[in-house]
mmCIF file of C-alpha atoms and ligand atoms in Angstrom:
data_model
loop_
_atom_site.group_PDB
_atom_site.id
_atom_site.type_symbol
_atom_site.label_atom_id
_atom_site.label_comp_id
_atom_site.label_asym_id
_atom_site.label_seq_id
_atom_site.Cartn_x
_atom_site.Cartn_y
_atom_site.Cartn_z
ATOM 1 C CA MET S 8 -95.767 -16.870 -89.406
ATOM 2 C CA SER S 9 -92.463 -16.464 -90.953
ATOM 3 C CA THR S 10 -89.922 -14.533 -89.449
ATOM 4 C CA LYS S 11 -87.453 -14.679 -92.574
ATOM 5 C CA PRO S 12 -86.780 -11.531 -94.188
ATOM 6 C CA THR S 13 -88.949 -10.803 -97.498
ATOM 7 C CA VAL S 14 -87.416 -10.487 -100.759
ATOM 8 C CA PHE S 15 -87.976 -10.033 -104.374
ATOM 9 C CA VAL S 16 -85.764 -11.653 -107.270
ATOM 10 C CA THR S 17 -86.354 -10.166 -110.196
ATOM 11 C CA ARG S 18 -85.404 -12.925 -112.573
ATOM 12 C CA ARG S 19 -84.487 -16.970 -111.865
ATOM 13 C CA ILE S 20 -80.948 -16.707 -111.418
ATOM 14 C CA PRO S 21 -78.466 -19.504 -110.924
ATOM 15 C CA ASP S 22 -78.991 -22.116 -107.819
ATOM 16 C CA ALA S 23 -75.780 -21.388 -106.980
ATOM 17 C CA GLY S 24 -76.922 -18.215 -105.382
ATOM 18 C CA LEU S 25 -80.865 -18.947 -105.309
ATOM 19 C CA ASP S 26 -81.134 -21.814 -102.815
ATOM 20 C CA ARG S 27 -79.415 -19.910 -100.514
ATOM 21 C CA ILE S 28 -81.527 -17.040 -100.898
ATOM 22 C CA ARG S 29 -84.280 -19.227 -100.530
ATOM 23 C CA GLN S 30 -83.254 -21.337 -97.564
ATOM 24 C CA HIS S 31 -82.995 -17.873 -95.679
ATOM 25 C CA CYS S 32 -85.566 -15.619 -97.161
ATOM 26 C CA ASP S 33 -88.932 -15.556 -98.193
ATOM 27 C CA ALA S 34 -88.210 -15.052 -101.443
ATOM 28 C CA GLU S 35 -90.269 -14.804 -104.357
ATOM 29 C CA VAL S 36 -88.650 -15.155 -108.090
ATOM 30 C CA TRP S 37 -90.165 -13.418 -111.051
ATOM 31 C CA PRO S 38 -90.440 -16.326 -113.210
ATOM 32 C CA GLU S 39 -90.928 -14.917 -116.567
ATOM 33 C CA GLN S 40 -88.398 -14.336 -119.483
ATOM 34 C CA LEU S 41 -89.074 -10.482 -119.451
ATOM 35 C CA PRO S 42 -88.320 -8.169 -116.506
ATOM 36 C CA PRO S 43 -91.130 -7.081 -114.231
ATOM 37 C CA PRO S 44 -92.682 -3.970 -115.832
ATOM 38 C CA TYR S 45 -91.682 -1.072 -113.421
ATOM 39 C CA GLU S 46 -94.938 -0.209 -111.718
ATOM 40 C CA LEU S 47 -95.404 -4.278 -110.996
ATOM 41 C CA LEU S 48 -91.875 -3.898 -109.474
ATOM 42 C CA ARG S 49 -92.774 -1.054 -107.275
ATOM 43 C CA GLN S 50 -95.532 -2.901 -106.068
ATOM 44 C CA LYS S 51 -93.745 -5.884 -105.346
ATOM 45 C CA VAL S 52 -91.191 -4.429 -103.329
ATOM 46 C CA ALA S 53 -93.406 -2.305 -101.117
ATOM 47 C CA GLY S 54 -93.289 -4.885 -98.331
ATOM 48 C CA CYS S 55 -89.874 -6.109 -99.102
ATOM 49 C CA ASP S 56 -86.291 -6.006 -96.698
ATOM 50 C CA GLY S 57 -84.285 -7.069 -99.668
ATOM 51 C CA LEU S 58 -84.427 -7.101 -103.701
ATOM 52 C CA VAL S 59 -82.487 -8.835 -106.096
ATOM 53 C CA SER S 60 -82.282 -6.933 -109.362
ATOM 54 C CA LEU S 61 -80.935 -7.228 -112.945
ATOM 55 C CA LEU S 62 -79.345 -4.750 -115.155
ATOM 56 C CA THR S 63 -82.518 -4.715 -117.235
ATOM 57 C CA ASP S 64 -84.453 -3.237 -113.773
ATOM 58 C CA ARG S 65 -84.560 0.545 -113.090
ATOM 59 C CA ILE S 66 -83.960 1.264 -109.366
ATOM 60 C CA ASP S 67 -84.866 4.832 -108.917
ATOM 61 C CA ALA S 68 -85.812 7.195 -106.041
ATOM 62 C CA PRO S 69 -89.454 6.357 -106.589
ATOM 63 C CA LEU S 70 -89.432 2.781 -106.543
ATOM 64 C CA LEU S 71 -87.212 2.969 -103.190
ATOM 65 C CA ASP S 72 -89.474 5.575 -101.847
ATOM 66 C CA ALA S 73 -92.043 2.666 -102.424
ATOM 67 C CA ALA S 74 -90.253 0.192 -100.195
ATOM 68 C CA PRO S 75 -89.904 1.789 -96.825
ATOM 69 C CA ARG S 76 -88.613 -1.482 -95.195
ATOM 70 C CA LEU S 77 -85.954 -2.198 -97.929
ATOM 71 C CA LYS S 78 -82.363 -2.349 -96.629
ATOM 72 C CA VAL S 79 -80.487 -3.956 -99.626
ATOM 73 C CA VAL S 80 -80.455 -3.837 -103.501
ATOM 74 C CA SER S 81 -78.144 -6.958 -104.525
ATOM 75 C CA ASN S 82 -77.515 -6.320 -108.317
ATOM 76 C CA PHE S 83 -76.746 -9.264 -110.522
ATOM 77 C CA ALA S 84 -73.902 -7.567 -112.623
ATOM 78 C CA VAL S 85 -70.910 -5.733 -112.221
ATOM 79 C CA GLY S 86 -72.179 -2.812 -113.904
ATOM 80 C CA PHE S 87 -74.875 -0.791 -111.470
ATOM 81 C CA ASN S 88 -76.223 2.150 -114.193
ATOM 82 C CA ASN S 89 -79.394 0.757 -113.477
ATOM 83 C CA VAL S 90 -79.603 1.667 -110.101
ATOM 84 C CA ASP S 91 -79.550 5.090 -108.584
ATOM 85 C CA VAL S 92 -76.598 4.576 -106.063
ATOM 86 C CA ALA S 93 -77.462 8.120 -104.721
ATOM 87 C CA ALA S 94 -80.744 7.918 -104.323
ATOM 88 C CA ALA S 95 -80.324 4.421 -102.178
ATOM 89 C CA THR S 96 -77.805 5.738 -100.241
ATOM 90 C CA ALA S 97 -79.380 9.127 -99.256
ATOM 91 C CA ARG S 98 -82.303 6.370 -98.109
ATOM 92 C CA GLY S 99 -80.189 4.044 -96.025
ATOM 93 C CA VAL S 100 -80.166 0.955 -98.576
ATOM 94 C CA ALA S 101 -77.218 -0.811 -99.168
ATOM 95 C CA VAL S 102 -76.169 -1.550 -102.958
ATOM 96 C CA GLY S 103 -74.139 -4.750 -103.553
ATOM 97 C CA ASN S 104 -72.816 -5.633 -107.455
ATOM 98 C CA THR S 105 -70.784 -8.483 -108.743
ATOM 99 C CA PRO S 106 -66.926 -7.523 -109.521
ATOM 100 C CA GLY S 107 -64.058 -9.988 -110.320
ATOM 101 C CA VAL S 108 -65.964 -13.192 -111.079
ATOM 102 C CA LEU S 109 -66.845 -12.049 -114.732
ATOM 103 C CA THR S 110 -63.539 -10.327 -115.655
ATOM 104 C CA ASP S 111 -62.050 -13.283 -117.972
ATOM 105 C CA ALA S 112 -65.609 -14.601 -119.480
ATOM 106 C CA THR S 113 -65.857 -10.964 -120.360
ATOM 107 C CA ALA S 114 -62.254 -10.008 -121.710
ATOM 108 C CA ASP S 115 -62.750 -13.459 -123.658
ATOM 109 C CA MET S 116 -65.734 -12.048 -125.388
ATOM 110 C CA ALA S 117 -64.131 -8.796 -126.152
ATOM 111 C CA PHE S 118 -61.361 -10.416 -128.042
ATOM 112 C CA CYS S 119 -63.908 -12.667 -129.545
ATOM 113 C CA LEU S 120 -65.502 -9.972 -131.028
ATOM 114 C CA LEU S 121 -62.343 -8.436 -131.845
ATOM 115 C CA ILE S 122 -60.918 -11.357 -134.046
ATOM 116 C CA ALA S 123 -64.412 -12.265 -135.254
ATOM 117 C CA ALA S 124 -64.700 -8.610 -136.702
ATOM 118 C CA ALA S 125 -61.393 -8.436 -137.775
ATOM 119 C CA ARG S 126 -61.281 -11.717 -139.582
ATOM 120 C CA ARG S 127 -64.895 -11.332 -141.006
ATOM 121 C CA VAL S 128 -66.149 -14.478 -139.748
ATOM 122 C CA VAL S 129 -69.822 -14.058 -139.279
ATOM 123 C CA GLU S 130 -69.661 -12.330 -142.702
ATOM 124 C CA GLY S 131 -67.847 -15.359 -144.278
ATOM 125 C CA HIS S 132 -70.431 -17.643 -142.419
ATOM 126 C CA ASP S 133 -73.578 -15.693 -144.125
ATOM 127 C CA TYR S 134 -71.539 -15.827 -147.257
ATOM 128 C CA GLY S 135 -71.339 -19.685 -147.541
ATOM 129 C CA LYS S 136 -74.764 -20.099 -145.969
ATOM 130 C CA ALA S 137 -76.155 -17.778 -148.919
ATOM 131 C CA GLY S 138 -74.567 -20.046 -151.713
ATOM 132 C CA ARG S 139 -72.311 -17.300 -152.630
ATOM 133 C CA TRP S 140 -68.868 -19.501 -151.684
ATOM 134 C CA LYS S 141 -67.888 -20.799 -155.327
ATOM 135 C CA THR S 142 -64.138 -20.902 -154.680
ATOM 136 C CA TRP S 143 -60.785 -20.418 -152.892
ATOM 137 C CA GLU S 144 -60.790 -16.680 -153.504
ATOM 138 C CA PRO S 145 -56.921 -14.998 -153.596
ATOM 139 C CA LEU S 146 -58.907 -11.439 -153.128
ATOM 140 C CA GLY S 147 -61.781 -12.318 -150.630
ATOM 141 C CA HIS S 148 -62.433 -11.730 -147.322
ATOM 142 C CA LEU S 149 -59.157 -9.994 -146.528
ATOM 143 C CA GLY S 150 -59.358 -8.962 -142.902
ATOM 144 C CA GLN S 151 -56.630 -7.444 -140.449
ATOM 145 C CA ASP S 152 -53.889 -9.028 -138.937
ATOM 146 C CA LEU S 153 -53.714 -8.980 -134.994
ATOM 147 C CA HIS S 154 -50.498 -9.977 -134.352
ATOM 148 C CA GLY S 155 -47.951 -7.067 -133.518
ATOM 149 C CA ARG S 156 -50.571 -4.615 -133.813
ATOM 150 C CA THR S 157 -51.752 -1.738 -131.382
ATOM 151 C CA LEU S 158 -54.472 -2.306 -128.685
ATOM 152 C CA GLY S 159 -56.132 0.857 -127.697
ATOM 153 C CA VAL S 160 -58.221 0.077 -124.265
ATOM 154 C CA VAL S 161 -60.273 2.833 -122.794
ATOM 155 C CA GLY S 162 -60.682 2.167 -119.327
ATOM 156 C CA MET S 163 -58.268 0.377 -117.926
ATOM 157 C CA GLY S 164 -59.831 -1.462 -114.992
ATOM 158 C CA ARG S 165 -60.015 -5.336 -114.266
ATOM 159 C CA ILE S 166 -61.568 -6.257 -118.000
ATOM 160 C CA GLY S 167 -59.462 -3.843 -119.506
ATOM 161 C CA PHE S 168 -56.354 -5.379 -118.032
ATOM 162 C CA ALA S 169 -57.238 -9.314 -118.875
ATOM 163 C CA LEU S 170 -58.106 -8.233 -122.689
ATOM 164 C CA ALA S 171 -54.835 -6.403 -122.865
ATOM 165 C CA ARG S 172 -52.905 -9.351 -121.217
ATOM 166 C CA ARG S 173 -54.330 -11.429 -123.633
ATOM 167 C CA CYS S 174 -53.372 -9.539 -126.664
ATOM 168 C CA HIS S 175 -49.642 -8.814 -125.530
ATOM 169 C CA ARG S 176 -48.959 -12.006 -124.226
ATOM 170 C CA GLY S 177 -50.699 -13.934 -127.151
ATOM 171 C CA TRP S 178 -50.662 -11.604 -130.235
ATOM 172 C CA ASP S 179 -47.522 -9.495 -128.815
ATOM 173 C CA MET S 180 -49.488 -6.324 -129.240
ATOM 174 C CA ARG S 181 -48.482 -3.010 -127.976
ATOM 175 C CA VAL S 182 -51.205 -1.597 -125.492
ATOM 176 C CA LEU S 183 -51.981 1.958 -125.099
ATOM 177 C CA TYR S 184 -54.767 2.689 -122.579
ATOM 178 C CA HIS S 185 -56.903 5.867 -121.495
ATOM 179 C CA ASP S 186 -58.209 6.074 -118.220
ATOM 180 C CA LYS S 187 -58.257 8.660 -115.352
ATOM 181 C CA TYR S 188 -55.893 6.804 -113.220
ATOM 182 C CA CYS S 189 -52.801 5.046 -114.202
ATOM 183 C CA ASN S 190 -52.626 1.250 -114.055
ATOM 184 C CA GLU S 191 -49.075 0.696 -112.549
ATOM 185 C CA LEU S 192 -49.445 -3.076 -113.237
ATOM 186 C CA ALA S 193 -50.369 -2.843 -116.831
ATOM 187 C CA GLU S 194 -47.473 -0.491 -117.495
ATOM 188 C CA ARG S 195 -44.818 -2.795 -115.561
ATOM 189 C CA GLN S 196 -46.164 -6.554 -116.572
ATOM 190 C CA LEU S 197 -47.528 -5.358 -120.317
ATOM 191 C CA GLY S 198 -45.504 -2.374 -121.111
ATOM 192 C CA ALA S 199 -48.881 -0.537 -121.661
ATOM 193 C CA THR S 200 -48.571 3.165 -122.267
ATOM 194 C CA GLN S 201 -51.099 5.968 -120.590
ATOM 195 C CA VAL S 202 -51.897 8.279 -123.673
ATOM 196 C CA ASP S 203 -55.004 10.762 -124.112
ATOM 197 C CA LEU S 204 -57.649 9.764 -126.015
ATOM 198 C CA ASP S 205 -56.737 11.459 -129.272
ATOM 199 C CA THR S 206 -53.495 9.642 -129.228
ATOM 200 C CA LEU S 207 -55.306 6.244 -128.366
ATOM 201 C CA LEU S 208 -57.869 6.454 -131.272
ATOM 202 C CA ALA S 209 -55.129 7.598 -133.951
ATOM 203 C CA GLU S 210 -52.521 4.660 -133.019
ATOM 204 C CA SER S 211 -54.456 2.049 -132.264
ATOM 205 C CA ASP S 212 -55.633 -0.946 -134.347
ATOM 206 C CA PHE S 213 -58.088 -1.776 -132.329
ATOM 207 C CA VAL S 214 -60.369 -0.105 -130.040
ATOM 208 C CA SER S 215 -61.814 -2.063 -126.916
ATOM 209 C CA VAL S 216 -64.152 -0.335 -124.593
ATOM 210 C CA HIS S 217 -64.324 -1.002 -120.812
ATOM 211 C CA THR S 218 -65.443 1.985 -118.937
ATOM 212 C CA ASP S 219 -68.412 2.070 -117.075
ATOM 213 C CA LEU S 220 -71.396 4.087 -118.309
ATOM 214 C CA ASN S 221 -72.048 7.774 -116.567
ATOM 215 C CA ASP S 222 -72.036 11.290 -117.485
ATOM 216 C CA GLN S 223 -68.697 11.725 -118.925
ATOM 217 C CA THR S 224 -68.834 8.456 -121.111
ATOM 218 C CA ARG S 225 -72.314 8.689 -122.417
ATOM 219 C CA GLY S 226 -72.419 9.108 -126.271
ATOM 220 C CA LEU S 227 -68.273 9.303 -125.849
ATOM 221 C CA PHE S 228 -67.964 7.236 -129.138
ATOM 222 C CA ASN S 229 -69.382 9.733 -132.061
ATOM 223 C CA LEU S 230 -68.783 9.913 -135.154
ATOM 224 C CA ALA S 231 -65.894 12.680 -134.595
ATOM 225 C CA ARG S 232 -64.445 9.962 -132.650
ATOM 226 C CA PHE S 233 -64.437 7.487 -135.402
ATOM 227 C CA ARG S 234 -63.193 9.475 -137.895
ATOM 228 C CA GLN S 235 -60.015 9.799 -135.656
ATOM 229 C CA MET S 236 -59.344 6.204 -135.876
ATOM 230 C CA LYS S 237 -57.620 4.250 -138.664
ATOM 231 C CA ARG S 238 -59.804 3.286 -141.602
ATOM 232 C CA THR S 239 -58.423 -0.439 -140.803
ATOM 233 C CA ALA S 240 -59.393 -0.032 -137.332
ATOM 234 C CA VAL S 241 -61.773 -2.214 -135.665
ATOM 235 C CA PHE S 242 -63.875 -1.297 -132.523
ATOM 236 C CA VAL S 243 -65.574 -3.419 -129.904
ATOM 237 C CA ASN S 244 -67.853 -2.608 -127.010
ATOM 238 C CA THR S 245 -68.482 -5.241 -124.296
ATOM 239 C CA ALA S 246 -69.352 -2.291 -121.757
ATOM 240 C CA ARG S 247 -72.640 -0.686 -122.046
ATOM 241 C CA GLY S 248 -74.729 0.662 -125.075
ATOM 242 C CA PRO S 249 -75.033 4.204 -124.758
ATOM 243 C CA ILE S 250 -71.238 4.829 -124.641
ATOM 244 C CA VAL S 251 -71.530 4.820 -128.244
ATOM 245 C CA VAL S 252 -73.857 6.917 -130.781
ATOM 246 C CA GLU S 253 -75.209 4.006 -132.672
ATOM 247 C CA LYS S 254 -76.267 5.813 -135.260
ATOM 248 C CA ASP S 255 -72.745 7.104 -135.561
ATOM 249 C CA LEU S 256 -71.480 3.923 -135.624
ATOM 250 C CA VAL S 257 -73.614 2.733 -138.379
ATOM 251 C CA GLU S 258 -72.754 5.662 -140.276
ATOM 252 C CA ALA S 259 -68.729 4.908 -139.995
ATOM 253 C CA LEU S 260 -69.157 1.376 -140.862
ATOM 254 C CA LYS S 261 -71.560 2.031 -143.786
ATOM 255 C CA THR S 262 -68.820 4.607 -144.914
ATOM 256 C CA GLY S 263 -65.682 3.137 -144.495
ATOM 257 C CA VAL S 264 -64.373 5.487 -141.771
ATOM 258 C CA ILE S 265 -63.745 2.453 -139.574
ATOM 259 C CA PHE S 266 -63.041 -1.366 -140.884
ATOM 260 C CA ALA S 267 -65.623 -3.152 -138.742
ATOM 261 C CA ALA S 268 -66.923 -3.442 -135.175
ATOM 262 C CA GLY S 269 -67.885 -5.898 -132.691
ATOM 263 C CA LEU S 270 -70.665 -5.243 -130.037
ATOM 264 C CA ASP S 271 -71.807 -6.983 -127.061
ATOM 265 C CA VAL S 272 -73.983 -4.376 -125.889
ATOM 266 C CA THR S 273 -76.486 -2.137 -127.543
ATOM 267 C CA ASP S 274 -78.550 0.727 -127.146
ATOM 268 C CA PRO S 275 -81.516 0.211 -126.404
ATOM 269 C CA GLU S 276 -81.321 -3.540 -126.133
ATOM 270 C CA PRO S 277 -82.073 -5.719 -128.017
ATOM 271 C CA PRO S 278 -82.174 -3.702 -131.048
ATOM 272 C CA ALA S 279 -84.471 -3.898 -133.788
ATOM 273 C CA PRO S 280 -84.158 -7.437 -135.562
ATOM 274 C CA ASP S 281 -84.682 -5.623 -138.889
ATOM 275 C CA GLY S 282 -82.824 -2.325 -138.225
ATOM 276 C CA PRO S 283 -79.054 -1.699 -139.028
ATOM 277 C CA LEU S 284 -77.067 -3.230 -136.668
ATOM 278 C CA TYR S 285 -77.958 -6.441 -138.329
ATOM 279 C CA SER S 286 -77.594 -5.422 -141.670
ATOM 280 C CA LEU S 287 -73.946 -4.302 -142.108
ATOM 281 C CA PRO S 288 -71.523 -7.160 -142.671
ATOM 282 C CA ASN S 289 -68.687 -5.452 -140.996
ATOM 283 C CA LEU S 290 -70.662 -5.321 -137.544
ATOM 284 C CA VAL S 291 -70.768 -8.505 -135.634
ATOM 285 C CA VAL S 292 -73.406 -8.059 -132.518
ATOM 286 C CA ALA S 293 -73.805 -10.462 -129.901
ATOM 287 C CA PRO S 294 -76.746 -10.257 -127.224
ATOM 288 C CA HIS S 295 -75.158 -8.902 -123.913
ATOM 289 C CA ILE S 296 -73.550 -12.452 -123.407
ATOM 290 C CA ALA S 297 -69.837 -11.545 -122.181
ATOM 291 C CA SER S 298 -70.656 -13.312 -118.472
ATOM 292 C CA ALA S 299 -72.894 -15.792 -120.044
ATOM 293 C CA THR S 300 -70.827 -19.121 -119.034
ATOM 294 C CA VAL S 301 -71.903 -21.651 -116.796
ATOM 295 C CA GLY S 302 -68.971 -20.928 -114.110
ATOM 296 C CA THR S 303 -69.008 -17.421 -113.977
ATOM 297 C CA ARG S 304 -73.169 -16.739 -114.029
ATOM 298 C CA ASN S 305 -73.172 -19.551 -111.060
ATOM 299 C CA ALA S 306 -70.098 -17.227 -109.197
ATOM 300 C CA MET S 307 -72.244 -14.121 -109.822
ATOM 301 C CA ALA S 308 -74.946 -15.592 -108.171
ATOM 302 C CA GLU S 309 -72.846 -16.696 -105.143
ATOM 303 C CA ILE S 310 -71.508 -12.972 -104.861
ATOM 304 C CA CYS S 311 -75.242 -11.633 -105.400
ATOM 305 C CA ALA S 312 -76.504 -13.890 -102.749
ATOM 306 C CA ASN S 313 -73.917 -13.035 -100.252
ATOM 307 C CA ASN S 314 -74.271 -9.393 -100.646
ATOM 308 C CA LEU S 315 -77.916 -9.767 -100.396
ATOM 309 C CA LEU S 316 -77.926 -12.103 -97.113
ATOM 310 C CA ALA S 317 -75.023 -9.778 -95.726
ATOM 311 C CA GLY S 318 -77.448 -6.704 -96.365
ATOM 312 C CA LEU S 319 -80.207 -8.130 -94.533
ATOM 313 C CA ALA S 320 -78.179 -8.913 -91.315
ATOM 314 C CA GLY S 321 -76.812 -5.336 -91.293
ATOM 315 C CA GLN S 322 -72.993 -6.594 -92.514
ATOM 316 C CA LYS S 323 -70.905 -5.594 -94.729
ATOM 317 C CA LEU S 324 -71.577 -6.383 -98.236
ATOM 318 C CA PRO S 325 -68.391 -8.740 -99.681
ATOM 319 C CA ALA S 326 -69.183 -6.642 -103.198
ATOM 320 C CA TRP S 327 -70.384 -3.194 -101.531
ATOM 321 C CA VAL S 328 -70.936 -0.316 -104.207
ATOM 322 C CA ASN S 329 -72.080 2.122 -101.438
ATOM 323 C CA PRO S 330 -70.076 1.877 -98.266
ATOM 324 C CA GLU S 331 -70.502 5.135 -97.734
ATOM 325 C CA VAL S 332 -74.074 4.149 -96.542
ATOM 326 C CA GLU S 333 -72.641 2.829 -93.277
ATOM 327 C CA GLY S 334 -73.510 4.770 -90.389
ATOM 328 C CA LYS S 335 -77.352 5.370 -91.669
ATOM 329 C CA ARG S 336 -78.278 2.097 -92.878
ATOM 330 C CA ARG S 337 -81.947 1.246 -92.403
ATOM 331 C CA LYS S 338 -82.235 -1.452 -89.303
HETATM 332 C C1 LIG U 6 -72.524 -6.700 -116.021
HETATM 333 O O1 LIG U 6 -72.254 -7.665 -115.294
HETATM 334 O O2 LIG U 6 -72.242 -5.436 -115.938
HETATM 335 C C2 LIG U 6 -72.480 -7.405 -117.445
HETATM 336 O O3 LIG U 6 -72.851 -6.239 -118.360
HETATM 337 C C3 LIG U 6 -73.719 -8.801 -117.343
HETATM 338 O O4 LIG U 6 -72.835 -9.438 -116.845
#
């Protein structure tokens, strides 16, 4: 009989991490494209020592209760709003995530959405494809300038900082930010100014969201917030879909309350293909792909494997969401 720990991996992740997991564990990897249904996942983890989860897997108290041997949940994402961390801690289960390695890829995607929405790239693509491009139009397709404008970053963590650095150094933008913490590096290196949310919304030409999803940020961007922005403003969300009240964003875009928006995350995911998100000319929607580069996903897989193996061995996780569990971890 194998003495290796038993783990369940809820989707195929890059070999950069999976090979090590397979080497050290008896690993079952869910082979489908869609997530395992919740009830099935509960059954799968029942006899497991470790779990590799994705942001699409709900890891809650009943699921943890069904897995009395579980020592570690290694989430293949930096965000961990899919995991009930308090419930895991209470049960002695360590939780890991993948911070740091997806900062640049995500900041690139935020900037990509910002410029695509500001310069109406996707709308222009559709226009040509539909056979409507007849000639060069002096008054057609006018978008917003980026150079020298003001960027408002909501949540000045690693990714917010990386976007601000791109915009400040490359496009000479002034940077405002809203965060409960002061980011001294952003202030020193980018001349960023910490302001309240009202000021940020009123003064920014581009508003980009980089907070995590929690009780304070759920539904933060509603119609009232969009009304505080400039009519020329471009709104970008690469964080989590439920931070935005989507029907309010649709209303704001339809009625010219703001100029345009770019989303990498929606609520729900995926949005209905025939729903409003895909029918607005001034909204660009990417399918939650901000971290989707070969290098980034490989790096995420490596951290994910390291977290899992450390958790199984009772060691410190390299990227540990709940270090407070130390002292009461399951043996
Ligand atoms: C994350 O890691 O939280 C992203 O949303 C997906 O990479």
